[in-house]
XYZ file of C-alpha atoms in Angstrom:
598
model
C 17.938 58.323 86.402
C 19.099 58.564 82.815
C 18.906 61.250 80.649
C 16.182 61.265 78.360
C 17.697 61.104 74.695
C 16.754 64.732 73.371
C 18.898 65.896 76.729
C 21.658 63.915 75.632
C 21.587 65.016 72.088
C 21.544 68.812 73.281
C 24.703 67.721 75.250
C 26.408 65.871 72.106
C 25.537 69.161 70.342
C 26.764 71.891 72.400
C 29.892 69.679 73.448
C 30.746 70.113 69.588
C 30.295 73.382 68.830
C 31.922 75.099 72.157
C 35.320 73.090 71.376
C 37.578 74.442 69.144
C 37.340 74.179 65.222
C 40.447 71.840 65.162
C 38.990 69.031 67.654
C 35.334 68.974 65.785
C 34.888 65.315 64.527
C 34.974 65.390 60.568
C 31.841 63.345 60.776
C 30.037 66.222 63.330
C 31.104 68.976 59.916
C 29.726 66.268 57.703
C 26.175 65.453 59.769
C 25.323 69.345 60.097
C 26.027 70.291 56.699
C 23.317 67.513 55.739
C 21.178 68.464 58.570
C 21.761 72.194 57.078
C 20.929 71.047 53.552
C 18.200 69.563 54.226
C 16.869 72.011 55.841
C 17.312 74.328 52.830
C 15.836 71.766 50.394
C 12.766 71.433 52.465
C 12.060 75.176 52.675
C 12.579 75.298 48.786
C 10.134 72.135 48.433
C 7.585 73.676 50.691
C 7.436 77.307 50.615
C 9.024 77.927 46.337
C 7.441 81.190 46.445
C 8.610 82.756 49.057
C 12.158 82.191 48.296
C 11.580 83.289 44.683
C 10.645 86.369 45.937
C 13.459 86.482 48.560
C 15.652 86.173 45.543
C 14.210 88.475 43.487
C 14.846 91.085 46.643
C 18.061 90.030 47.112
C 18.796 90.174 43.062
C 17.000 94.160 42.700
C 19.254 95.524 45.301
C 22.220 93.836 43.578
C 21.299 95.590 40.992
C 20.398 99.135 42.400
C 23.886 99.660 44.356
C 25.793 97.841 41.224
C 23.949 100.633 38.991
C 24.368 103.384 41.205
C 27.757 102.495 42.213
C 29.202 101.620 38.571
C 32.024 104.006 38.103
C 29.899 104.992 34.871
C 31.479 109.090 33.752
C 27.679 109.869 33.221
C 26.055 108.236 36.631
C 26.051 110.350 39.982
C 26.281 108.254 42.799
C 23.760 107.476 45.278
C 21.453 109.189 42.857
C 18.562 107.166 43.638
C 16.682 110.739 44.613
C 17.485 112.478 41.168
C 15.181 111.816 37.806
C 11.870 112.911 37.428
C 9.738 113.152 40.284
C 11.357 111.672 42.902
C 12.988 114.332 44.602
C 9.186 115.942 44.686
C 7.620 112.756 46.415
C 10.854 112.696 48.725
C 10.478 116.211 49.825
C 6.774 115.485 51.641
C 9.617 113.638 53.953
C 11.974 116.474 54.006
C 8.617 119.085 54.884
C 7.010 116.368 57.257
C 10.207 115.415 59.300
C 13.138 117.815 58.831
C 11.393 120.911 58.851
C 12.442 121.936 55.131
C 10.788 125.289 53.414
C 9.246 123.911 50.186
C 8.313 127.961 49.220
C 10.737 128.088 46.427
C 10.175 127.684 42.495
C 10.675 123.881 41.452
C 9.184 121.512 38.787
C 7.296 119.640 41.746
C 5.235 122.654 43.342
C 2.718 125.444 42.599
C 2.173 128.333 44.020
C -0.703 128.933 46.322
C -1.574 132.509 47.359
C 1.943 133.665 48.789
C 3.130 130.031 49.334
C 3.343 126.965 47.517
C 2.109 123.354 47.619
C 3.996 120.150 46.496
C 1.752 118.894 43.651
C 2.652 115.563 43.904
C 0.697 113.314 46.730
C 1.810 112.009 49.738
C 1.498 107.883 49.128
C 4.739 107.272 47.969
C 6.592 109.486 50.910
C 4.196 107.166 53.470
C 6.303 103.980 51.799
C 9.734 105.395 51.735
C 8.774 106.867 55.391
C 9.927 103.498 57.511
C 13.003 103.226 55.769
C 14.213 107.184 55.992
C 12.998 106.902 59.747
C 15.501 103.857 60.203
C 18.124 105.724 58.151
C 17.917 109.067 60.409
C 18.055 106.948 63.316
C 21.470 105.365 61.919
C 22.831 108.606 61.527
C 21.327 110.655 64.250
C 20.419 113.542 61.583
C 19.293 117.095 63.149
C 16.088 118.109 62.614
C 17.152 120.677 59.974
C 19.151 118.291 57.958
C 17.770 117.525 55.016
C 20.821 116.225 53.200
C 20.039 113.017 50.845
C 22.879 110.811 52.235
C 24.352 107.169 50.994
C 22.873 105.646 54.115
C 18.905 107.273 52.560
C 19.911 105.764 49.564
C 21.029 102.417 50.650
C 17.694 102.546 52.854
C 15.330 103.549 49.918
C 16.750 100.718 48.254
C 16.368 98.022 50.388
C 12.694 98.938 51.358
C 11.956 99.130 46.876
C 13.567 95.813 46.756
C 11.051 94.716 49.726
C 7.758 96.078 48.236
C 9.187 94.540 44.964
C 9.277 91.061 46.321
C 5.917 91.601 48.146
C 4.287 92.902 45.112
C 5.219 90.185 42.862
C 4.190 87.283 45.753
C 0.722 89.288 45.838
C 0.508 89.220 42.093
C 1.277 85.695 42.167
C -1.398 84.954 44.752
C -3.683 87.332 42.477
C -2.972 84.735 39.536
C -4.218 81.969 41.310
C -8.053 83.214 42.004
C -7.936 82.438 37.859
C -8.052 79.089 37.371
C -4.543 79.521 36.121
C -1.199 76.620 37.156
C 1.856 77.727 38.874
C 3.731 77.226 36.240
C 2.393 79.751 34.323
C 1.796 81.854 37.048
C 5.651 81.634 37.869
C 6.733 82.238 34.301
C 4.071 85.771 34.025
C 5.777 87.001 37.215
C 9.305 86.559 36.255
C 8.546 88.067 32.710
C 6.443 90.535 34.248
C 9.920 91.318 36.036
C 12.478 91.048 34.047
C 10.977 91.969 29.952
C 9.243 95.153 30.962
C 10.369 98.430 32.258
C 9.588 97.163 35.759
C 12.476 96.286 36.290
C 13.864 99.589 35.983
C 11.492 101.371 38.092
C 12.607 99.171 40.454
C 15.654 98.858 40.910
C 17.251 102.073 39.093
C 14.239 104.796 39.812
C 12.419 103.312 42.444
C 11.779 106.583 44.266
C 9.096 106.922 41.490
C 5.992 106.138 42.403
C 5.311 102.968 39.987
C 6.369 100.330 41.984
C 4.169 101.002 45.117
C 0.753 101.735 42.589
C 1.984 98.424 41.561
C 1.715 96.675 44.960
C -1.404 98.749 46.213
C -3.402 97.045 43.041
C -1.977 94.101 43.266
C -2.844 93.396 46.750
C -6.393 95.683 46.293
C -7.194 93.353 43.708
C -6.439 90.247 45.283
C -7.786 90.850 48.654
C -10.985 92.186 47.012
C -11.493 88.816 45.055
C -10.575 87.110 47.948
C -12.970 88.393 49.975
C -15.836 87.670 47.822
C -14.608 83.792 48.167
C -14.043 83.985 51.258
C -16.197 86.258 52.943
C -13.378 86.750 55.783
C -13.817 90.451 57.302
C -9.734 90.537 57.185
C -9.751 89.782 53.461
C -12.080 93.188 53.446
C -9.639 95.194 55.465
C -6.404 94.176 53.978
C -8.378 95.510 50.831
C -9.592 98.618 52.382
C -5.911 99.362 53.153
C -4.218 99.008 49.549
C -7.289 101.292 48.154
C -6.445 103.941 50.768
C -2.718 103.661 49.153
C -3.805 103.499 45.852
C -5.550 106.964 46.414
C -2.952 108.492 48.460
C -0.472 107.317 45.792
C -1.977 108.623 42.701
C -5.750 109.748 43.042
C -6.268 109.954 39.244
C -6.085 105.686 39.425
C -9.370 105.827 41.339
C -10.859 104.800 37.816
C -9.129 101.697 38.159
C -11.274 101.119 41.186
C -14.618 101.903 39.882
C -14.706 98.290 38.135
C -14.112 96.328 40.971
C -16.502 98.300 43.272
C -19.445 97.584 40.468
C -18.069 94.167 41.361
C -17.724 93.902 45.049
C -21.517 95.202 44.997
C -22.431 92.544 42.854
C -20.758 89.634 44.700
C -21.414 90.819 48.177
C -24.969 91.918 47.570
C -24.639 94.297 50.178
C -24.164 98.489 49.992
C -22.125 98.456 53.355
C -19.226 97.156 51.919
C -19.255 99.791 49.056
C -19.832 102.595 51.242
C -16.797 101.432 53.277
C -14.631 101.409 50.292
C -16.363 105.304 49.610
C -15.479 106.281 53.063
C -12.416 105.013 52.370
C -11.159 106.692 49.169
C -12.802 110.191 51.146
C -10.808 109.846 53.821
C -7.454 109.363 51.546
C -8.431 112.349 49.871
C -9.511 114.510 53.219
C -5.821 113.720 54.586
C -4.071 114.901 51.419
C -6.393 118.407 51.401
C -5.268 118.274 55.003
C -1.313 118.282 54.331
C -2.376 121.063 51.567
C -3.787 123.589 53.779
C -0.595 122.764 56.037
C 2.002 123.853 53.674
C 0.141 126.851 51.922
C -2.196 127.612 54.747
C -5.211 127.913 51.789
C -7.927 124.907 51.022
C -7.568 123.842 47.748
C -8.368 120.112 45.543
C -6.156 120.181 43.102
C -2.273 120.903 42.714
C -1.824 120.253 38.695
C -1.927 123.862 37.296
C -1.991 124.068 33.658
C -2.445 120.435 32.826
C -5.534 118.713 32.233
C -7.039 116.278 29.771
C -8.046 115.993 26.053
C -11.093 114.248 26.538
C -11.972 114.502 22.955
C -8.487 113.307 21.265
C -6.938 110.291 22.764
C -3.691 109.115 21.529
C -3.863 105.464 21.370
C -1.564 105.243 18.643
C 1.267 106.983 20.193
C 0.656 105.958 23.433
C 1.134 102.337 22.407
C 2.797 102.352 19.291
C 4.702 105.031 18.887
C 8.739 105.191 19.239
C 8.424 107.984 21.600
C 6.736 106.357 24.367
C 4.857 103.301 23.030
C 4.158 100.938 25.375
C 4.589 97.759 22.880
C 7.665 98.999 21.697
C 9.453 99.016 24.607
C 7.579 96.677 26.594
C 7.116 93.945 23.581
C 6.210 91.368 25.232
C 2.952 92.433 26.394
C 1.882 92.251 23.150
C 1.305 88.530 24.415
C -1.009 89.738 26.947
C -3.686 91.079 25.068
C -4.149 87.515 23.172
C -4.180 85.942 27.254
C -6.902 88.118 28.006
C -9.391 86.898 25.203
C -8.556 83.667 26.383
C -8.695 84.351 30.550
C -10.180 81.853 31.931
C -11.666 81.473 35.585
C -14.097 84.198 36.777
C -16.148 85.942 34.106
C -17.226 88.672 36.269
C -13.684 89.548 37.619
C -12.565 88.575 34.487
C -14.676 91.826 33.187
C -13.585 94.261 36.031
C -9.744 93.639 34.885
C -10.908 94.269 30.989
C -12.952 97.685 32.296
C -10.195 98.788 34.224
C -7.619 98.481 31.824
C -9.795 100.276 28.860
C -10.969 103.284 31.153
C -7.173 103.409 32.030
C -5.861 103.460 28.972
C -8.409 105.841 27.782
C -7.740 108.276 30.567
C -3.769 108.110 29.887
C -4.354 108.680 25.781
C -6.343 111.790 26.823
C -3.705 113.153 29.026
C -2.374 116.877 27.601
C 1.237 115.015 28.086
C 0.889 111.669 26.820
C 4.503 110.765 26.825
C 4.853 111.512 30.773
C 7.778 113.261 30.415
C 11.409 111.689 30.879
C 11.016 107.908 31.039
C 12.418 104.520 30.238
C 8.751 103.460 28.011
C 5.364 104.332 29.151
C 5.920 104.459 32.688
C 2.232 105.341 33.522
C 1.240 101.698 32.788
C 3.306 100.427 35.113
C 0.598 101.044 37.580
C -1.850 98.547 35.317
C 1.039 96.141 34.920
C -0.888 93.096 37.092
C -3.879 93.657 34.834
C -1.594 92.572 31.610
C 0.577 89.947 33.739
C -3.427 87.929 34.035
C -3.493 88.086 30.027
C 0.554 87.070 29.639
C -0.265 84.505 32.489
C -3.398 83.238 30.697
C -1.394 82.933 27.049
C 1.334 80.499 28.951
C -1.822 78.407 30.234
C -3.436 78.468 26.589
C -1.138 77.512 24.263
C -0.881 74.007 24.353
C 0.955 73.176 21.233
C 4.538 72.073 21.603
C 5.370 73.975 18.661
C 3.797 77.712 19.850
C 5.089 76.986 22.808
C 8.282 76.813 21.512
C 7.889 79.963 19.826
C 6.251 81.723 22.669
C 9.750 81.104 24.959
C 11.676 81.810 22.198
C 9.792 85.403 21.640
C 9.745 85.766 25.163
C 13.160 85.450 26.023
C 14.447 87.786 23.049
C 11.948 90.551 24.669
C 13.676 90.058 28.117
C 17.282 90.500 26.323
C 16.055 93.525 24.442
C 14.752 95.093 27.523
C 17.682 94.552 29.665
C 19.991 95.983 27.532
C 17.844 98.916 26.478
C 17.287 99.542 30.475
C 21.262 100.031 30.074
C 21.198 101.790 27.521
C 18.847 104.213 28.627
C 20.486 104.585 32.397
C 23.874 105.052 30.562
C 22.185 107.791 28.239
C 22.514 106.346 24.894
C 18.815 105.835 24.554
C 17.197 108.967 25.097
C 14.390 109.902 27.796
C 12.793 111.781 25.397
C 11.779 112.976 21.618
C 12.632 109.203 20.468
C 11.516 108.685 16.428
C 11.869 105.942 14.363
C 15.139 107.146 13.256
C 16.696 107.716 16.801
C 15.270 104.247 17.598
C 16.952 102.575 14.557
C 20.647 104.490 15.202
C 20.625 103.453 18.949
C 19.636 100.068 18.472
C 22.283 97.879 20.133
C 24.735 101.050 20.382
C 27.182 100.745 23.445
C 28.569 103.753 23.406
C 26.661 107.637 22.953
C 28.662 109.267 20.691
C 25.888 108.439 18.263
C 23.337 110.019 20.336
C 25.441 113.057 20.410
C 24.668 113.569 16.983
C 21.099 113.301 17.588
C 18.609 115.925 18.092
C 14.951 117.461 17.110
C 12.997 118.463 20.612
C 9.430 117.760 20.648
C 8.221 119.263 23.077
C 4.095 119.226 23.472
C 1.985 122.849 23.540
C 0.979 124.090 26.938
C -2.560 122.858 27.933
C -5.294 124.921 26.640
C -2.759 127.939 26.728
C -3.635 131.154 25.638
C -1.155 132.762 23.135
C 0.118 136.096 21.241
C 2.135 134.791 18.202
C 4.647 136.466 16.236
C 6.907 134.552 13.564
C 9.685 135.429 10.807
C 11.539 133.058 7.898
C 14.118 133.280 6.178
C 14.328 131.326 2.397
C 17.388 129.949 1.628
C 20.977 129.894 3.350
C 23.866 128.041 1.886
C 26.164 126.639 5.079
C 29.244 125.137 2.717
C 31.957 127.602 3.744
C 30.087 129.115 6.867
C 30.176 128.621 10.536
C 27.044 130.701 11.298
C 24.361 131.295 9.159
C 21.681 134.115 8.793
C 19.691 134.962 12.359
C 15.932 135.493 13.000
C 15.982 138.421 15.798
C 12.807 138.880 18.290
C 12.639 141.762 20.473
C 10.349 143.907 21.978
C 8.091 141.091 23.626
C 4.295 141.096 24.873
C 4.101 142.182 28.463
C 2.345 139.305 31.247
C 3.633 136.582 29.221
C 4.282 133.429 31.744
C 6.587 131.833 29.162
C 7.740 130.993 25.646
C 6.771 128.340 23.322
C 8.965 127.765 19.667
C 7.954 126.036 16.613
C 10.558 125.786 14.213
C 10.484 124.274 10.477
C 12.882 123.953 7.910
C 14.228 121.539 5.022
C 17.663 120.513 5.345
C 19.636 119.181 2.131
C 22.536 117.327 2.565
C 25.059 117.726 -0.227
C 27.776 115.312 0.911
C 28.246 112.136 3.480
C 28.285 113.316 6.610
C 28.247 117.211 6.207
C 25.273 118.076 8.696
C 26.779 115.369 11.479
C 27.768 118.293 13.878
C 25.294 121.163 12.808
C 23.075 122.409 15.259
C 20.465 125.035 15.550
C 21.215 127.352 18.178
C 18.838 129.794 20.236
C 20.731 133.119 21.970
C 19.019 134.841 24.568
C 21.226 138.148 25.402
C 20.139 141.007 27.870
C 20.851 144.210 26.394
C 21.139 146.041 30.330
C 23.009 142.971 31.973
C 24.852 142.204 28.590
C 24.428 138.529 29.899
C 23.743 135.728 27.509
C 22.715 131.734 27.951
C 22.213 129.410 24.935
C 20.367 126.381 24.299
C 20.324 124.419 21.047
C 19.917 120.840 19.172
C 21.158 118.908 16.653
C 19.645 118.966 13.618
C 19.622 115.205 12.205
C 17.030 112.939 13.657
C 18.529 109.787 12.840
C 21.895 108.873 10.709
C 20.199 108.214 7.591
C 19.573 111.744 7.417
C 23.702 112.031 7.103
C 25.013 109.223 6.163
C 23.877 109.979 2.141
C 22.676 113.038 0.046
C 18.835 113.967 1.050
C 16.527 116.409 1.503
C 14.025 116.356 4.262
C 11.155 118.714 6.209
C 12.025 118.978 9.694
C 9.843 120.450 12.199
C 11.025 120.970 16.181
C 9.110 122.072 19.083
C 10.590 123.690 22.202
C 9.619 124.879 25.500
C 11.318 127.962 26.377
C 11.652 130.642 29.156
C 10.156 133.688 29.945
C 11.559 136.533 28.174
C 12.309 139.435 29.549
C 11.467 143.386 27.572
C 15.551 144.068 27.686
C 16.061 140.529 26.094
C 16.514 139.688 22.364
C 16.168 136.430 21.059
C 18.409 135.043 18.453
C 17.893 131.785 16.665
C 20.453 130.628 13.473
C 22.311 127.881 12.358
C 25.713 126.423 13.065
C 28.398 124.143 10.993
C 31.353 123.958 12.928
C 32.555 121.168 10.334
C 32.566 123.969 7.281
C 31.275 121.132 5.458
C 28.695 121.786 2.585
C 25.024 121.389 3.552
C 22.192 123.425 2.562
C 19.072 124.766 4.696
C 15.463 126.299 3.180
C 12.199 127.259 4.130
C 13.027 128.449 7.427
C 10.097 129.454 9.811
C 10.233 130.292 13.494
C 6.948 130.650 15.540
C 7.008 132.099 18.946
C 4.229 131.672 21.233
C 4.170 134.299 24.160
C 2.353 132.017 26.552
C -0.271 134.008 28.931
């Protein structure tokens, strides 16, 4: 009986590719490349998002171990796990899995009775937890070793990239319930991507926990409009899940929620589903007052101490203006999103949720006591928001027909994506600085390659304790002539309030430069000496805030504020002037304010 003909191909097939490379048919090589190609071209043709997103993973890691991995003088490697907070999200792992003691004095916990709590929450340790599971595994770690290792770091890495590439498919999904092409849709993603400080947080400090509030939203948002199309109970859960991580992430972004309950009430015209989504953020919030009373063996609801919010004072202007931490001037390009959401088209009730939830969030964040958010590449706190502004940028692409805006719009848009790249260098390379930016900083960085100019660069503004309670004692000095001096006159404080937690300075002064350049190394210097110990530790800034304030002869106010450490009754404080230069500069009106912080 003959062979049927799929047998025989199989046959033909396996014939080939069991004999050796040098007896293969040229025509066999030729056949399966096609056959391969074609293959490729009809995965591209059918499923273009999917491999957009596979690139983009494959194109963030590239850039995370190329980063991290540079050679760069000022770059640790494998340093994915040092910058802000993410060595305090990381160290729920360390606690959960390797047994760590977290009772010692860091910037990520709080004491609590005669332990101490991580004050950070434990959503962003429950993403990286697959990926440092798979990378103890590799290694076969003991228990006790809590050791951040290249293979963590490679991990961590790969599983960003991944949440990345599923975030930005879910956003794209999220575009589509507004009425809105995929060519616009594709076009807001990549910008979303590559002209904001996204990119960053992704690929550079993705241990920060951004990039997952960034997914959870994303895919709460989508799955909650979905459902209300749909009315499929998996549409509900798959919702239920991302608000349990948006709460476990960051429980403060619960007001991005509220919105879209008001709305899944009003499209489901049923309470159960809004007491489910209750339960739900409850039961996010039990678990983390659970992990609490684990690590300081005390019940307790909140781990912020000392920080709070300005209810009555927002910041708008700073907070999205400003050349500190302004989110437009950093992130220009969303500029083009508020003009896409006047214009959204689609649903007009979803369409208000998104408007509510951005408003309420940036209220909240202009009325935090910290409005810059510490060390950051922009406003990293709006990051979380981000698919809220990629609808408007999405929705300005779909609106602007003209051939003529449109040309300006790409045009705008891909000078915003150049400036943000190379600023994201500039900023992991430490030429643009994490903090304290001006308009004058801004201006002498702008471009720069090198830091040498950001050496020269100083002024620390450091924001007053929340609601702090104070004793206050202050001294000036009038006028000191620094033309043929290295050190000029000191202010001396000694004999501090008892019980103080910590210092706060406020310094003023007007500095007038005589000649080109004669200030370009001066700095103001702060001496702590113990008289018992006879040990002493310094800490001090430049004085010029950008080089116009060098370059020519001027006179201008300056006015610096630091955050300083306890001092003890045996130390004395010292605070003067340097010129290391000798050249001729002059400095007045000197007045130091020190805050004994209760």
């Amino acid at each position: 009986m003959e062979k049927p003909w799929s047998e025989k191909l199989r046959g033909f097939f396996l014939k080939r590719i069991t004999s050796p490379p040098s007896k293969i048919p040229v025509e066999f090589k030729f056949i399966t490349f096609r056959i391969l190609m074609r293959g490729v071209i009809q995965f591209i043709l059918k499923h273009p998002v999917r491999l957009f997103c596979i690139c983009i993973f494959a194109m963030n890691l590239t850039i995370a171990l190329v980063y991290k991995n540079s050679g760069s003088p000022n770059t640790h490697k494998h340093t994915t796990l040092y910058g802000g907070d993410a060595q305090g999200y990381y160290e729920y792992l360390d606690w959960a899995f390797n047994g760590k003691n977290i009772n010692y004095e860091s910037g990520y916990s709080y004491p609590r009775g005669e332990n101490r709590i991580l004050k950070y929450t434990f959503g962003t340790a429950a993403f990286q937890l697959p990926f440092s599971l798979i990378s103890s595994a590799l290694e076969s770690k003991h228990l006790s070793d809590s050791a951040f290792s290249f293979t963590d770091d490679l991990l961590i890495n790969i599983g960003a990239s991944f949440y990345l590439a599923l975030a930005l498919y879910l956003l794209f999904r999220l575009l589509g319930k507004f009425s809105l092409s995929k060519r616009s849709r594709v076009l807001a993603v990549i910008t979303m991507y590559g002209a904001t400080n996204l990119l960053y947080y992704s690929a550079i400090e993705n241990m920060m926990s951004h990039l997952y509030s960034f997914l959870s939203i994303s895919g709460y948002v989508f799955y909650t409009i979905q459902y209300t199309d749909s009315k499929d109970r998996k549409h509900f859960l798959y919702s239920l899940i991302f608000l349990f991580l948006i709460i476990a992430i960051r429980p403060f972004n619960v007001i991005i929620v509220f919105p879209f309950l008001v709305y899944l009430f009003a499209k489901s015209k049923t309470i159960s589903k809004l007491i489910y989504s209750v339960m739900t953020i409850i039961l996010a919030g039990t678990i983390q007052i659970i992990l609490w009373r684990f690590q300081c063996g005390e019940w307790t609801i909140a781990s912020y101490d000392g920080e709070g919010f300005y209810w009555f004072d927002p910041q708008f202007k700073n907070v999205l203006f400003s050349f500190r931490k302004g989110l437009f001037v950093y992130s220009p390009v969303l500029i083009l999103s508020v003009f896409g959401l006047l214009f959204m088209p689609g649903k007009k009730s979803s369409h208000i949720a998104v408007i509510f939830s951005l408003l309420i969030f940036t209220y909240t964040v202009s009325c935090w006591w910290h409005w810059p958010y510490g060390d950051s590449f922009g406003h990293r706190a709006f990051i979380d928001v981000y698919p809220f502004l990629a609808l408007g940028l999405a929705s300005t692409f779909e609106y602007f027909k003209n051939k003529g805006l449109k040309t300006g719009i790409g045009v705008f848009v891909i000078f915003c994506s150049v400036i943000t790249l190379f600023q994201s260098w500039q900023y992991g390379n430490f030429i643009l600085a994490p903090e304290y930016m001006t308009f004058g900083k801004y201006k002498a960085t702008f471009l720069q390659t090198n830091d040498s100019i950001t050496r020269a660069l100083g002024g620390p503004k450091d924001i007053f304790p929340y609601k702090a309670r104070y004793d206050l004692i202050f001294d000036s000095l009038m006028d000191m002539d620094l033309s043929t001096r290295e050190y000029s006159e000191a202010l001396v404080f000694k004999d501090h309030p008892k019980g103080h937690r910590k210092c706060y300075l406020d310094i003023s002064f007007v500095k007038e430069e005589i000649i080109s350049g004669g200030s370009f190394d001066a700095r103001l210097l702060f001496q702590t000496a113990d008289t018992v110990t006879e040990q002493t530790t310094y800490r001090g800034c430049c004085l010029n805030e950008g080089s116009a304030d060098y370059l020519k002869p001027n006179t201008k106010s300056y006015s610096f504020q630091l955050d300083f450490q306890r001092l003890k009754q045996t130390e004395k404080l010292t605070v003067f002037f340097t010129n290391p230069r000798l050249k001729p500069f002059r400095i007045k009106h000197v007045k130091v304010k020190v805050y004994y912080i209760q």
